[in-house]
Amino acid sequence: MTDRDLSQLAFDQKHLWHPYTNVTKPGPTFLVKESEGLFITLDDGTRLIDAMSSWWCMMHGHRNPAITRAIHDQLDRLPHVMFGGLTHDPAVDLGRKLLEITPASLTRIFYCDSGSVSVEVAMKMAVQYQHAVGFPGRSKFATIRSGYHGDTWKAMSVCDPDTGMHHLFQGALSVQHFVSRPPVTIGQDWDEDPARNGLGELRAVFEAHAGEIAAFILEPVVQGTGGMYFYHPDYLNGARALCDEFGILLIFDEIATGFGRTGELFATDFCAVEPDIICLGKGLTGGHISFACTMTNDRVAEGVGGGNPGIFMHGPTYMANPLACAAAQASLDLLTGQDWRGTVAGIAAQMEQELAPARALPNVRDVRVLGAIGVIEMNHRVSADEAHARAREMGVFLRPFGNNIYCMPPFVTDPDSLGRITAGMLRLAREL
Ligand SMILES: *Cc1c(COP(=O)(O)O)cnc(C)c1O
């Protein structure tokens, strides 16, 4: 039999790599034919509710008409043009919109292709800034454990050193400074004692290594892939003060938390501080096309611009792709044109109620909800492939990782569908 005769799935299993999988021993994979709203339709007609928002980005549902229309219209005018020496309405209009909704001090926007790249860009900006203002030795980064910032080299270097597989790439990864994840959770009262709130440890690292640290990078309030952990926003206030004291830049990676997912428009809105650099991605285009951006303040922009060589050393081929800009603008209009806060609060309240029974199950360590993020943390690893198959029987697409059975439903999820998602999660928690 030649490869031409293989079924679609057989060809896929033989030749295509999937995210974080064994290419020679692939797990169960379903062939998707189309998607609409909450549903992914498989080739046999099975319809599954996408409880993951397709890796947390499809927040207005699949094939959202406003977003697909924006892409169609843009496709007929200008699908792409290089951004060197040229600009276009979609880039400018999206920029205006982003400035409206993000912290006021973030005034400069760098458009790029994916979240990982936006993190690379943020880290390069920080290093170039420190170089420009007279600290060429400041080229490393500090971060908190259990973080996740993407799969490219520099982003990977600030992912959790244990789950981020540093041992595998040892020698090839830059060594960074890690502190414990903030110990006070978002539900607890803030503890002012630096010995107990994590800020004492951060100060100690800054005191010992400030001369070599360009920036402190972290996911504000919600750590996603690194463990679905929600910590107290006051940690960020303390971190901001320490960064200012030691001349270290503060980078918020809001790729997972941005655009209402946590119940605030951005997780930085939980606290009074603004970062020097922010990374946005995932939900930026409502999940319809790959896109991300890195935004910074005048201080960093003027530092980089005033240094030598002055130019910022990055420029992707598809920078500010007009299709992606148009999709992002449509997605942001959808978001800000609705009562997103009420919607997310409704999803949170229902998840709180429906996931609560999991607390009584023998292998459950914790149940937590923040905004439209629901997590059942088990005290053992959960097989994603097993979960995948069982959730499918329940008409839901769920893909746990590590110990966490979790969902990030699209904001358009109706109560009945959300009920099916939480029922699916409870079943997995009982059976796996
Ligand atoms: C997903 C994610 C990234 C990486 O984004 P990609 O688009 O997958 O490259 C970076 N940081 C955080 C917090 C993420 O959740």
PDB file of C-alpha atoms and ligand atoms in Angstrom, residues 56 114-117 119 148-151 219 225 253-256 282, ligand 1:
ATOM      1  CA  TRP A  56      -7.727  28.926  25.147  1.00  0.00           C
ATOM      2  CA  SER A 114       2.654  33.829  17.951  1.00  0.00           C
ATOM      3  CA  GLY A 115       2.798  33.978  21.703  1.00  0.00           C
ATOM      4  CA  SER A 116       6.257  32.474  21.974  1.00  0.00           C
ATOM      5  CA  VAL A 117       7.597  35.039  19.538  1.00  0.00           C
ATOM      6  CA  VAL A 119       7.868  36.597  24.560  1.00  0.00           C
ATOM      7  CA  TYR A 148       5.044  28.795  31.115  1.00  0.00           C
ATOM      8  CA  HIS A 149       6.087  31.278  28.440  1.00  0.00           C
ATOM      9  CA  GLY A 150       6.290  29.329  25.208  1.00  0.00           C
ATOM     10  CA  ASP A 151       8.396  26.791  23.352  1.00  0.00           C
ATOM     11  CA  GLU A 219       2.243  35.383  34.164  1.00  0.00           C
ATOM     12  CA  THR A 225       0.254  25.534  31.472  1.00  0.00           C
ATOM     13  CA  ASP A 253       2.957  37.504  29.952  1.00  0.00           C
ATOM     14  CA  GLU A 254      -0.813  37.871  29.487  1.00  0.00           C
ATOM     15  CA  ILE A 255      -0.994  35.502  26.531  1.00  0.00           C
ATOM     16  CA  ALA A 256      -3.343  33.177  28.431  1.00  0.00           C
ATOM     17  CA  LYS A 282      -4.012  33.425  22.112  1.00  0.00           C
TER      18      LYS A 282
HETATM   19  C1  LIG B   1       0.360  29.689  25.112  1.00  0.00           C
HETATM   20  C2  LIG B   1       1.263  30.563  25.865  1.00  0.00           C
HETATM   21  C3  LIG B   1       2.467  31.041  25.296  1.00  0.00           C
HETATM   22  C4  LIG B   1       2.939  30.617  23.941  1.00  0.00           C
HETATM   23  O1  LIG B   1       2.108  31.033  22.901  1.00  0.00           O
HETATM   24  P1  LIG B   1       2.184  30.301  21.472  1.00  0.00           P
HETATM   25  O2  LIG B   1       1.241  31.081  20.635  1.00  0.00           O
HETATM   26  O3  LIG B   1       1.765  28.882  21.704  1.00  0.00           O
HETATM   27  O4  LIG B   1       3.589  30.395  21.011  1.00  0.00           O
HETATM   28  C5  LIG B   1       3.243  31.891  26.064  1.00  0.00           C
HETATM   29  N1  LIG B   1       2.873  32.263  27.301  1.00  0.00           N
HETATM   30  C6  LIG B   1       1.721  31.844  27.861  1.00  0.00           C
HETATM   31  C7  LIG B   1       1.355  32.317  29.226  1.00  0.00           C
HETATM   32  C8  LIG B   1       0.889  30.956  27.186  1.00  0.00           C
HETATM   33  O5  LIG B   1      -0.228  30.503  27.757  1.00  0.00           O
END
